[in-house]
Coordinates of C-alpha atoms (C1' of nucleotides) in Angstrom, one line a residue:
Chain A
M144 CA -45.0 -17.3 2.3
G145 CA -43.0 -14.7 3.5
T146 CA -39.9 -16.7 3.7
K147 CA -38.6 -15.3 0.4
E148 CA -39.6 -11.3 1.2
R149 CA -37.5 -11.8 4.5
R150 CA -34.5 -13.3 2.5
Q151 CA -35.1 -10.2 0.0
R152 CA -34.8 -7.7 3.2
E153 CA -32.0 -9.5 4.9
F154 CA -29.7 -9.3 1.4
E155 CA -30.8 -5.2 1.2
A156 CA -29.6 -4.8 4.4
R157 CA -26.8 -6.7 4.0
E158 CA -26.0 -4.4 1.3
R159 CA -26.4 -1.5 3.4
L160 CA -24.1 -2.9 5.7
F161 CA -21.2 -3.4 3.1
L162 CA -21.8 0.1 1.7
D163 CA -21.9 1.7 4.7
A164 CA -18.7 -0.2 5.7
A165 CA -16.9 1.0 2.2
R166 CA -17.8 4.8 3.2
K167 CA -16.2 3.9 6.2
L168 CA -13.3 2.6 4.6
I169 CA -12.6 4.7 1.8
R170 CA -13.4 8.1 4.3
Q171 CA -10.1 6.7 6.3
E172 CA -7.3 5.3 3.5
G173 CA -9.0 6.3 0.7
I174 CA -10.9 5.4 -2.4
L175 CA -7.6 3.9 -3.8
A176 CA -7.0 2.2 -0.7
L177 CA -10.3 0.3 -0.6
Q178 CA -9.6 -3.8 -1.1
M179 CA -13.0 -6.2 -1.9
A180 CA -11.3 -8.7 0.8
R181 CA -10.7 -6.3 3.7
L182 CA -14.0 -5.0 3.4
A183 CA -15.7 -8.4 3.4
R184 CA -13.9 -9.2 6.2
A185 CA -14.3 -6.1 8.0
C186 CA -18.1 -7.0 7.9
D187 CA -17.2 -10.5 9.1
Y188 CA -18.3 -11.9 5.7
A189 CA -16.2 -14.0 3.2
T190 CA -14.9 -12.3 -0.1
G191 CA -17.4 -14.3 -2.2
T192 CA -20.5 -13.3 -0.4
L193 CA -19.5 -9.4 -1.6
Y194 CA -19.6 -10.6 -5.0
Q195 CA -23.1 -11.7 -4.5
H196 CA -23.9 -8.2 -4.2
F197 CA -21.7 -6.3 -6.8
S198 CA -20.5 -7.9 -9.9
A199 CA -17.1 -6.1 -9.8
K200 CA -15.7 -2.8 -7.4
E201 CA -16.7 -0.8 -10.2
D202 CA -20.1 -2.2 -9.4
L203 CA -19.5 -1.3 -5.8
L204 CA -18.3 2.2 -6.2
V205 CA -21.3 3.3 -8.5
A206 CA -23.5 1.5 -6.1
L207 CA -22.2 3.4 -3.1
A208 CA -22.1 6.6 -4.9
T209 CA -25.9 5.9 -5.8
R210 CA -26.4 5.9 -2.8
R211 CA -24.8 9.0 -1.1
L212 CA -26.4 10.6 -4.1
E213 CA -30.2 9.5 -3.1
E214 CA -28.7 11.2 1.0
H215 CA -27.2 14.6 -1.3
A216 CA -30.5 14.6 -3.4
D217 CA -33.1 14.6 -0.2
Y218 CA -31.2 17.9 0.8
F219 CA -31.2 19.4 -3.0
C220 CA -35.2 18.8 -3.1
Q221 CA -35.4 20.6 -0.2
A222 CA -33.8 23.7 -1.1
A223 CA -36.3 23.2 -4.4
A224 CA -39.1 23.4 -2.4
W225 CA -38.4 26.3 -0.4
K226 CA -40.9 28.9 0.0
A227 CA -39.5 31.7 -2.2
G228 CA -39.5 32.8 -6.1
T229 CA -38.3 31.0 -8.4
R230 CA -35.2 32.2 -9.6
E231 CA -34.2 32.0 -5.6
R232 CA -35.0 28.7 -5.8
M233 CA -32.8 28.0 -8.6
F234 CA -30.0 29.0 -7.0
A235 CA -30.4 27.2 -3.7
L236 CA -30.0 24.5 -5.5
T237 CA -26.4 25.8 -6.3
V238 CA -25.8 26.6 -2.7
A239 CA -27.3 23.2 -1.8
D240 CA -24.9 21.8 -4.0
Y241 CA -22.0 23.2 -3.3
N242 CA -22.6 23.5 0.8
Y243 CA -23.0 19.6 0.5
A244 CA -19.8 18.7 -1.6
Q245 CA -17.8 20.9 0.7
R246 CA -19.2 19.4 4.0
H247 CA -18.7 16.1 2.6
P248 CA -15.7 16.1 -0.2
G249 CA -15.1 12.4 -0.4
F250 CA -18.6 12.2 -1.9
S251 CA -17.6 14.6 -4.5
R252 CA -14.0 12.6 -5.4
L253 CA -16.5 9.7 -5.6
L254 CA -18.7 11.2 -7.5
Q255 CA -16.3 12.1 -9.8
Y256 CA -14.5 8.9 -9.7
A257 CA -18.0 6.9 -10.5
F258 CA -19.0 8.8 -14.0
T259 CA -15.3 8.5 -15.6
E260 CA -15.7 5.6 -18.4
V261 CA -13.3 3.3 -16.3
I262 CA -15.9 3.2 -13.6
W263 CA -18.6 3.5 -14.9
E264 CA -18.5 1.1 -18.2
G265 CA -17.4 -1.9 -15.6
A266 CA -20.4 -1.5 -13.0
S267 CA -23.3 -3.2 -14.4
E268 CA -26.2 -2.2 -16.2
E269 CA -28.4 -2.8 -13.1
R270 CA -26.4 -0.3 -10.7
R271 CA -26.4 2.3 -14.1
Q272 CA -30.2 1.9 -13.7
A273 CA -30.0 2.9 -10.0
M274 CA -28.2 5.3 -10.8
Q275 CA -30.4 7.1 -13.5
S276 CA -33.7 6.4 -11.0
A277 CA -31.5 8.4 -8.2
L278 CA -31.4 11.3 -10.6
Q279 CA -34.6 11.3 -11.5
P280 CA -36.1 12.9 -8.1
P281 CA -33.6 16.5 -8.0
A282 CA -34.4 16.0 -12.3
R283 CA -37.9 16.6 -11.7
A284 CA -37.6 19.2 -8.9
V285 CA -35.2 21.2 -11.0
R286 CA -37.8 20.5 -14.1
A287 CA -40.9 21.6 -11.6
I288 CA -39.2 25.3 -11.0
V289 CA -38.2 25.5 -14.1
Q290 CA -41.7 25.3 -15.2
D291 CA -43.1 27.1 -12.0
A292 CA -40.7 30.2 -13.4
I293 CA -42.0 30.0 -16.8
E294 CA -45.7 30.3 -15.5
A295 CA -45.3 33.2 -13.1
G296 CA -43.1 35.4 -16.3
D297 CA -40.0 35.4 -14.2
L298 CA -38.4 33.2 -17.4
P299 CA -39.2 34.1 -20.8
D300 CA -40.9 31.0 -22.5
R301 CA -39.0 30.7 -25.4
G302 CA -39.9 27.1 -26.2
L303 CA -36.7 25.8 -24.6
D304 CA -37.3 22.3 -22.6
A305 CA -37.2 22.2 -19.3
G306 CA -34.4 19.3 -19.1
A307 CA -32.7 21.5 -21.6
L308 CA -32.7 24.7 -19.2
M309 CA -31.5 23.0 -16.2
L310 CA -28.1 21.7 -18.3
G311 CA -26.9 25.1 -17.8
P312 CA -26.7 25.7 -14.4
W313 CA -26.0 22.1 -13.3
G314 CA -23.3 21.7 -16.0
L315 CA -21.8 25.0 -14.4
S316 CA -22.0 23.9 -11.2
A317 CA -20.4 20.2 -11.8
G318 CA -17.7 21.8 -13.9
I319 CA -16.3 24.3 -11.4
Q320 CA -16.6 21.5 -8.6
S321 CA -15.0 18.8 -10.5
M322 CA -11.7 21.6 -11.2
M323 CA -12.4 22.5 -7.2
Q324 CA -11.7 18.9 -6.6
T325 CA -8.1 18.7 -8.5
H326 CA -5.4 19.6 -6.3
G327 CA -3.4 22.2 -7.2
L328 CA -5.7 22.7 -10.3
L329 CA -7.0 26.5 -10.0
D330 CA -4.7 27.7 -7.9
G331 CA -1.6 27.2 -10.9
L332 CA -3.7 28.9 -12.6
G333 CA -4.3 31.8 -10.7
I334 CA -7.8 31.8 -9.7
R335 CA -9.1 32.4 -6.2
E336 CA -11.7 32.3 -4.1
P337 CA -13.4 29.5 -6.4
G338 CA -16.3 28.8 -4.4
L339 CA -17.0 32.7 -4.8
Q340 CA -16.6 32.4 -8.3
L341 CA -19.0 29.8 -8.7
Y342 CA -21.9 31.4 -7.2
R343 CA -21.2 34.8 -9.4
H344 CA -21.4 33.1 -12.6
A345 CA -24.1 31.0 -11.2
Q346 CA -26.3 34.7 -10.7
F347 CA -24.1 35.5 -14.1
L348 CA -26.1 32.8 -16.8
L349 CA -29.6 32.8 -14.6
N350 CA -29.4 36.5 -15.8
G351 CA -28.4 36.0 -19.0
L352 CA -31.3 33.2 -19.2
G353 CA -33.4 36.6 -18.7
W354 CA -34.6 35.0 -14.9
K355 CA -36.1 37.3 -12.9
P356 CA -35.5 39.3 -10.4
L357 CA -32.1 40.0 -12.2
M358 CA -29.5 40.1 -9.6
D359 CA -25.5 41.6 -9.7
P360 CA -23.5 39.0 -9.0
V361 CA -20.5 41.6 -8.4
D362 CA -22.3 42.7 -5.1
E363 CA -20.4 40.4 -3.0
T364 CA -22.4 41.5 0.5
A365 CA -25.9 40.4 -1.2
L366 CA -24.3 37.4 -2.5
A367 CA -23.3 36.6 0.9
A368 CA -26.5 37.6 2.3
L369 CA -28.7 35.8 -0.1
V370 CA -26.3 32.4 0.5
Q371 CA -26.3 32.4 4.0
R372 CA -29.9 33.2 4.0
I373 CA -30.8 30.2 2.4
E374 CA -28.5 28.1 4.4
Q375 CA -30.0 29.7 7.2
D376 CA -33.6 28.7 5.9
V377 CA -33.5 25.5 3.9
L378 CA -30.2 24.3 4.7
A379 CA -30.6 23.7 8.5
T380 CA -31.8 20.2 8.9
D381 CA -28.2 19.0 10.3
Q382 CA -27.0 22.1 11.4
S383 CA -24.8 19.9 14.0
K384 CA -23.0 19.0 10.8
A385 CA -22.7 22.6 9.4
G386 CA -20.2 24.2 12.1
P387 CA -19.0 27.6 12.0
A388 CA -17.9 27.0 8.2
G389 CA -21.5 26.3 7.1
N390 CA -22.3 30.3 6.3
R391 CA -18.8 31.0 4.7
I392 CA -18.7 31.1 0.4
N393 CA -15.8 30.4 0.7
P394 CA -14.0 28.3 3.7
Chain B
M217 CA 30.7 17.6 -24.4
G218 CA 27.6 16.9 -26.1
T219 CA 27.0 13.5 -24.7
K220 CA 25.1 14.2 -21.8
E221 CA 22.6 16.5 -24.2
R222 CA 22.9 13.6 -26.7
R223 CA 21.9 11.2 -23.9
Q224 CA 18.8 14.0 -23.0
R225 CA 17.1 14.1 -26.4
E226 CA 17.4 10.2 -27.0
F227 CA 15.5 9.9 -23.6
E228 CA 13.1 12.5 -24.8
A229 CA 12.2 11.0 -27.5
R230 CA 11.6 7.6 -25.9
E231 CA 9.8 9.2 -24.2
R232 CA 7.2 10.4 -26.6
L233 CA 7.8 7.1 -28.1
F234 CA 6.1 5.8 -25.6
L235 CA 3.2 8.2 -25.0
D236 CA 2.6 7.4 -28.9
A237 CA 2.4 4.1 -28.4
A238 CA 0.4 4.3 -25.2
R239 CA -2.2 6.8 -27.3
K240 CA -2.7 4.4 -30.2
L241 CA -3.1 1.3 -27.4
I242 CA -5.4 3.2 -25.9
R243 CA -7.4 4.1 -28.9
Q244 CA -7.7 0.4 -29.5
E245 CA -8.5 -1.2 -26.6
G246 CA -9.6 1.6 -23.5
I247 CA -7.6 3.2 -20.9
L248 CA -8.4 0.0 -19.0
A249 CA -6.8 -2.5 -21.2
L250 CA -3.4 -0.7 -20.9
Q251 CA -0.6 -2.1 -19.3
M252 CA 2.6 -1.4 -18.7
A253 CA 4.4 -4.3 -19.5
R254 CA 2.4 -4.8 -22.9
L255 CA 3.5 -1.1 -23.6
A256 CA 7.2 -1.8 -22.9
R257 CA 7.1 -4.9 -25.3
A258 CA 5.0 -3.0 -27.6
C259 CA 8.1 -0.6 -27.9
D260 CA 10.8 -3.1 -28.0
Y261 CA 11.8 -2.0 -24.4
A262 CA 11.4 -4.1 -21.2
T263 CA 9.3 -2.7 -18.4
G264 CA 11.9 -1.4 -16.3
T265 CA 12.7 0.8 -18.6
L266 CA 9.4 2.1 -18.9
Y267 CA 9.7 2.7 -15.3
Q268 CA 12.9 5.1 -16.1
H269 CA 10.4 7.6 -17.3
F270 CA 6.8 7.2 -15.3
S271 CA 7.0 6.5 -11.5
A272 CA 3.5 4.8 -12.0
K273 CA 0.8 4.2 -14.3
E274 CA -0.8 7.1 -13.1
D275 CA 2.0 9.1 -13.7
L276 CA 2.1 8.0 -17.2
L277 CA -2.2 8.7 -18.0
V278 CA -1.0 12.4 -16.1
A279 CA 1.7 12.5 -18.9
L280 CA -0.2 11.4 -22.0
A281 CA -3.0 13.6 -20.9
T282 CA -0.1 16.8 -20.3
R283 CA 0.8 15.7 -24.0
R284 CA -2.4 15.8 -25.8
L285 CA -3.5 18.9 -24.2
E286 CA -0.4 20.8 -25.8
E287 CA -1.9 20.0 -28.9
H288 CA -5.3 20.7 -28.0
A289 CA -3.7 24.1 -26.9
D290 CA -2.6 24.8 -30.0
Y291 CA -5.8 24.3 -31.5
F292 CA -7.5 26.6 -28.8
C293 CA -4.6 29.2 -29.1
Q294 CA -5.8 29.3 -32.6
A295 CA -9.4 30.6 -31.6
A296 CA -8.0 32.7 -29.4
A297 CA -6.0 34.8 -31.8
W298 CA -8.9 35.3 -34.7
K299 CA -9.5 38.4 -36.1
A300 CA -13.0 39.1 -34.8
G301 CA -14.8 40.8 -32.2
T302 CA -13.8 40.0 -28.3
R303 CA -17.0 38.1 -27.6
E304 CA -17.3 35.7 -30.7
R305 CA -13.5 35.0 -29.8
M306 CA -14.7 34.0 -26.6
F307 CA -17.7 32.1 -28.0
A308 CA -14.9 30.7 -30.4
L309 CA -13.3 28.7 -27.8
T310 CA -16.0 26.8 -26.7
V311 CA -16.5 25.6 -30.1
A312 CA -12.4 25.3 -30.3
D313 CA -12.8 23.1 -27.3
Y314 CA -16.2 21.2 -28.1
N315 CA -15.1 20.3 -31.3
Y316 CA -12.1 18.9 -30.7
A317 CA -13.7 16.9 -28.3
Q318 CA -15.8 15.2 -30.4
R319 CA -13.1 14.5 -33.1
H320 CA -10.8 12.9 -30.0
P321 CA -13.8 11.2 -27.5
G322 CA -10.2 9.7 -25.9
F323 CA -8.8 12.6 -25.1
S324 CA -11.9 13.7 -23.2
R325 CA -11.9 10.3 -21.7
L326 CA -8.6 10.7 -20.3
L327 CA -8.5 14.3 -19.9
Q328 CA -11.4 13.4 -17.4
Y329 CA -10.1 10.9 -15.8
A330 CA -6.7 12.2 -15.1
F331 CA -8.3 15.2 -13.2
T332 CA -9.3 12.3 -10.9
E333 CA -8.0 11.9 -7.7
V334 CA -7.2 8.6 -7.9
I335 CA -4.9 9.3 -10.6
W336 CA -4.1 12.7 -10.1
E337 CA -2.7 11.7 -6.4
G338 CA -1.3 8.8 -8.0
A339 CA 1.1 10.9 -10.6
S340 CA 4.5 12.5 -9.4
E341 CA 4.8 16.0 -8.1
E342 CA 6.5 17.1 -11.4
R343 CA 3.7 15.4 -13.9
R344 CA 1.1 17.7 -12.1
Q345 CA 3.5 20.7 -12.7
A346 CA 4.0 20.0 -16.2
M347 CA 0.3 19.4 -16.4
Q348 CA -0.1 22.9 -15.3
S349 CA 2.3 24.5 -17.3
A350 CA 0.3 23.0 -20.4
L351 CA -2.4 25.0 -19.1
Q352 CA -0.9 28.4 -18.9
P353 CA -0.7 29.0 -22.6
P354 CA -4.8 28.3 -22.9
A355 CA -5.3 30.4 -20.0
R356 CA -3.2 32.9 -21.0
A357 CA -5.3 33.4 -24.2
V358 CA -8.4 33.2 -22.3
R359 CA -7.4 36.3 -20.1
A360 CA -6.1 38.1 -23.0
I361 CA -9.2 37.9 -24.5
V362 CA -10.8 39.1 -21.5
Q363 CA -8.7 42.2 -21.4
D364 CA -9.5 43.2 -24.8
A365 CA -13.0 42.9 -23.9
I366 CA -12.6 45.5 -21.3
E367 CA -10.5 47.8 -22.9
A368 CA -13.1 47.6 -26.1
G369 CA -15.7 48.4 -23.8
D370 CA -17.6 44.9 -24.9
L371 CA -17.4 43.8 -20.9
P372 CA -18.4 46.1 -18.2
D373 CA -15.6 46.6 -16.2
R374 CA -16.6 45.1 -12.8
G375 CA -13.0 45.0 -11.0
L376 CA -13.5 41.3 -11.3
D377 CA -10.2 39.4 -12.2
A378 CA -9.7 37.7 -15.9
G379 CA -9.6 34.4 -14.7
A380 CA -12.4 34.6 -12.2
L381 CA -14.2 35.3 -15.5
M382 CA -13.0 32.6 -17.6
L383 CA -14.0 29.8 -15.0
G384 CA -17.5 30.8 -15.9
P385 CA -17.3 29.5 -19.5
W386 CA -14.8 27.4 -19.0
G387 CA -16.6 25.5 -16.2
L388 CA -19.8 25.8 -17.9
S389 CA -18.1 23.8 -21.3
A390 CA -15.9 21.0 -18.7
G391 CA -19.4 20.2 -16.6
I392 CA -21.4 19.8 -19.5
Q393 CA -18.7 17.9 -21.2
S394 CA -18.1 15.8 -18.7
M395 CA -21.4 14.4 -18.1
M396 CA -21.9 14.1 -22.1
Q397 CA -18.9 11.0 -21.8
T398 CA -20.8 9.3 -19.3
H399 CA -22.7 6.9 -21.4
G400 CA -26.2 6.9 -21.1
L401 CA -26.6 9.6 -18.3
L402 CA -28.2 12.9 -20.2
D403 CA -30.0 10.8 -22.2
G404 CA -31.6 8.9 -19.4
L405 CA -32.6 12.4 -17.9
G406 CA -34.8 13.6 -21.1
I407 CA -31.6 15.9 -22.3
R408 CA -31.3 16.0 -25.8
E409 CA -29.1 17.9 -28.2
P410 CA -26.6 18.1 -25.6
G411 CA -23.8 19.6 -27.7
L412 CA -26.1 22.4 -28.9
Q413 CA -27.2 23.4 -25.2
L414 CA -23.6 24.1 -24.5
Y415 CA -23.1 26.2 -27.1
R416 CA -26.6 28.2 -25.9
H417 CA -25.5 28.1 -22.4
A418 CA -22.4 29.6 -23.0
Q419 CA -24.0 32.2 -24.9
F420 CA -26.8 32.6 -22.3
L421 CA -23.4 33.1 -20.1
L422 CA -21.9 35.4 -22.0
N423 CA -25.0 37.7 -22.2
G424 CA -25.6 37.0 -18.4
L425 CA -22.0 38.7 -18.2
G426 CA -22.8 41.8 -20.5
W427 CA -20.5 41.0 -23.1
K428 CA -21.8 42.8 -26.6
P429 CA -22.7 41.9 -29.2
L430 CA -25.6 40.2 -27.2
M431 CA -26.7 37.3 -29.0
D432 CA -30.7 35.3 -29.0
P433 CA -29.3 31.8 -28.1
V434 CA -32.1 30.2 -29.2
D435 CA -32.3 31.9 -32.7
E436 CA -30.7 28.2 -34.0
T437 CA -30.2 29.1 -37.4
A438 CA -28.0 32.3 -36.3
L439 CA -26.4 30.3 -33.8
A440 CA -25.5 27.2 -35.9
A441 CA -23.8 29.8 -38.7
L442 CA -21.8 31.1 -36.1
V443 CA -20.8 27.8 -35.2
Q444 CA -20.1 27.2 -38.9
R445 CA -18.6 30.2 -39.6
I446 CA -15.9 29.5 -36.7
E447 CA -15.2 25.8 -37.8
Q448 CA -14.0 27.2 -41.3
D449 CA -12.3 30.6 -40.6
V450 CA -10.6 29.3 -37.6
L451 CA -10.3 25.9 -36.8
A452 CA -9.6 24.6 -40.2
T453 CA -5.9 23.6 -40.0
D454 CA -6.8 19.7 -40.4
Q455 CA -10.1 20.2 -42.3
S456 CA -8.4 16.2 -43.5
K457 CA -9.7 14.9 -40.3
A458 CA -12.5 17.3 -40.0
G459 CA -15.0 15.2 -42.2
P460 CA -19.1 15.8 -42.9
A461 CA -19.6 15.8 -39.5
G462 CA -17.5 18.6 -38.5
N463 CA -19.8 21.6 -39.0
R464 CA -22.9 20.1 -37.6
I465 CA -23.6 21.2 -33.9
N466 CA -24.6 17.9 -32.6
P467 CA -23.4 15.4 -34.4
Chain C
dA136 C1' -38.5 -36.8 11.4
dT137 C1' -35.8 -37.6 7.9
dT138 C1' -34.8 -37.2 3.4
dT139 C1' -34.3 -34.2 -1.0
dA140 C1' -33.3 -30.3 -2.8
dT141 C1' -32.5 -26.0 -3.3
dG142 C1' -29.8 -22.1 -2.4
dT143 C1' -26.2 -19.7 0.3
dT144 C1' -21.6 -18.9 2.3
dT145 C1' -16.9 -19.9 2.4
dG146 C1' -12.0 -18.6 2.0
dA147 C1' -8.4 -20.7 -0.4
dA148 C1' -6.8 -20.9 -5.3
dT149 C1' -6.4 -18.0 -9.4
dA150 C1' -5.0 -15.0 -12.4
dA151 C1' -4.2 -10.4 -13.7
dA152 C1' -1.0 -6.7 -13.9
dG153 C1' 1.6 -3.2 -10.7
dT154 C1' 6.6 -2.6 -9.3
dT155 C1' 11.3 -3.6 -8.3
dC156 C1' 16.1 -5.1 -8.4
dA157 C1' 20.1 -8.1 -9.2
dT158 C1' 22.4 -9.2 -13.1
dT159 C1' 24.2 -8.2 -17.5
dT160 C1' 24.8 -5.2 -21.4
dT161 C1' 26.0 -0.4 -23.1
dC162 C1' 28.6 3.4 -23.1
dT163 C1' 32.1 7.0 -22.0
dG164 C1' 36.4 9.0 -20.9
dA165 C1' 41.4 7.8 -19.8
Chain D
dT225 C1' 42.2 -0.9 -23.8
dC226 C1' 39.7 -1.0 -20.3
dA227 C1' 38.0 0.8 -15.6
dG228 C1' 34.6 2.4 -13.9
dA229 C1' 29.6 4.2 -14.1
dA230 C1' 24.9 4.7 -16.3
dA231 C1' 21.3 1.9 -18.5
dA232 C1' 18.7 -1.7 -19.7
dT233 C1' 16.6 -6.2 -18.9
dG234 C1' 13.0 -9.5 -17.8
dA235 C1' 12.1 -13.2 -14.1
dA236 C1' 10.6 -12.8 -9.4
dC237 C1' 8.1 -10.2 -6.3
dT238 C1' 3.9 -8.1 -4.4
dT239 C1' -0.9 -7.3 -4.1
dT240 C1' -5.3 -7.8 -5.3
dA241 C1' -9.8 -8.4 -7.8
dT242 C1' -12.2 -12.4 -8.8
dT243 C1' -13.3 -17.2 -9.1
dC244 C1' -15.4 -22.1 -8.1
dA245 C1' -15.2 -26.7 -5.5
dA246 C1' -17.0 -27.8 -1.3
dA247 C1' -19.1 -27.3 3.0
dC248 C1' -23.2 -25.5 4.7
dA249 C1' -27.7 -24.1 6.1
dT250 C1' -32.7 -23.8 5.0
dA251 C1' -37.0 -25.7 2.7
dA252 C1' -39.8 -28.7 1.0
dA253 C1' -41.8 -33.2 0.4
dT254 C1' -42.5 -37.9 2.1

DNA sequence: ATTTATGTTTGAATAAAGTTCATTTTCTGA
DNA sequence: TCAGAAAATGAACTTTATTCAAACATAAAT
């Protein structure tokens, strides 16, 4: 009785088809221009079929964001698994995150939008759950680094929870990148080279946490060298896409 | 020939009326439920009149976010002008920001939404400009603190721009608060008491910047006392609204 | 093989809002 | 008082998300 399972497989394949097509359409014309009927047509299905998969447009957007996060997570976990000191690994996460966002600007915008109340609450509980699940692996990776760091004596054990510790670097990265998304915002405030500043503040924060070995974030040369090393050592999986801007701090 | 100016005044008054009514409607039923026609009706104007003020719904949302930011900015600048050490003043900004967001959850959600690509790009250039202008006073206030700190020797002068320096604390605060907005997200990751963690990481970052006097963010009692002192000394303008939750770190 | 039952797909119809614009009303300055 | 300009109006228009009754396909039973 493999019929049911085959059905299930086909259903999942079609969902991937829809999500891939949605991604393509969004890339071409932006999130705003995505229309459910057009998406269905583009996949040679009726509108109603699309709604068999997604309870609403918001649901589809969260599903797409989740899917893309899963890809990003692989990339991210690679950085976490790097054979290097705990501090370098922690910083590599920031680099991986920022690097990916730079190369896939649509992804960051989608994620930002998906986490908005209007979209998030408009998605089904299952989708939100799926997003939570997709966040678990990277979260575990970060926790692992924090644990390692404490055990190795790189990070003073103050009895703080690993989750609490990772919130800082993650929040910092998310916050600055979110501002960078908003066109003209940082420029209007006279803040230049936000990518460089993100890296610097990530290092300042690690210094503040007492995460050894301490580093001087103002030494731009050393910082750039470190970033480049991380990009070459760790994030070289898809160099094809990286292009010449791949190792610049602030393209 | 004061006719024209009177007209102008009346026009601006009506715009305020629309924005106040929009705020009320959003408070009652959420951003998603805001309808242009209903808003106009609620103010006893025709739909078309509303469009005399706002080029689109997105335009209205950015205008509303800007208006509310201006209110928040006053509150914020108060914290910056506090008579205290530069580090305490800097931290007071985080407290003011978070405190305001806690008391006005709708504001944070609106701001988050407004800075989304879909909304931001849907607003008119003038509205975006107005938002930029509204951001100038708080930005200047932060810059001033940074300058003072460098001059007073509290913060090492590394030749970094004040704008670049403020990006860290601001981004950290914005990022963590943004995550807190997304219902169930941090809980699902096992991160408890995000408000407390925000304060801690803000202090860790200031420590990392070498901003004296250094503080131990793990000492919860001292941190809570500092927060409470800031709330009482600086942010007591509208105690009426503060209520019993006003001085808790993580209500 | 035929029938029944169950599940799936369809796409036209519906409904909900955002936006426009021809018409009406109000206001202004002479 | 009135011509002309400016502003306000709200029904009509447009666009889209969403639904659902009918058609279709598939699996199980006889």
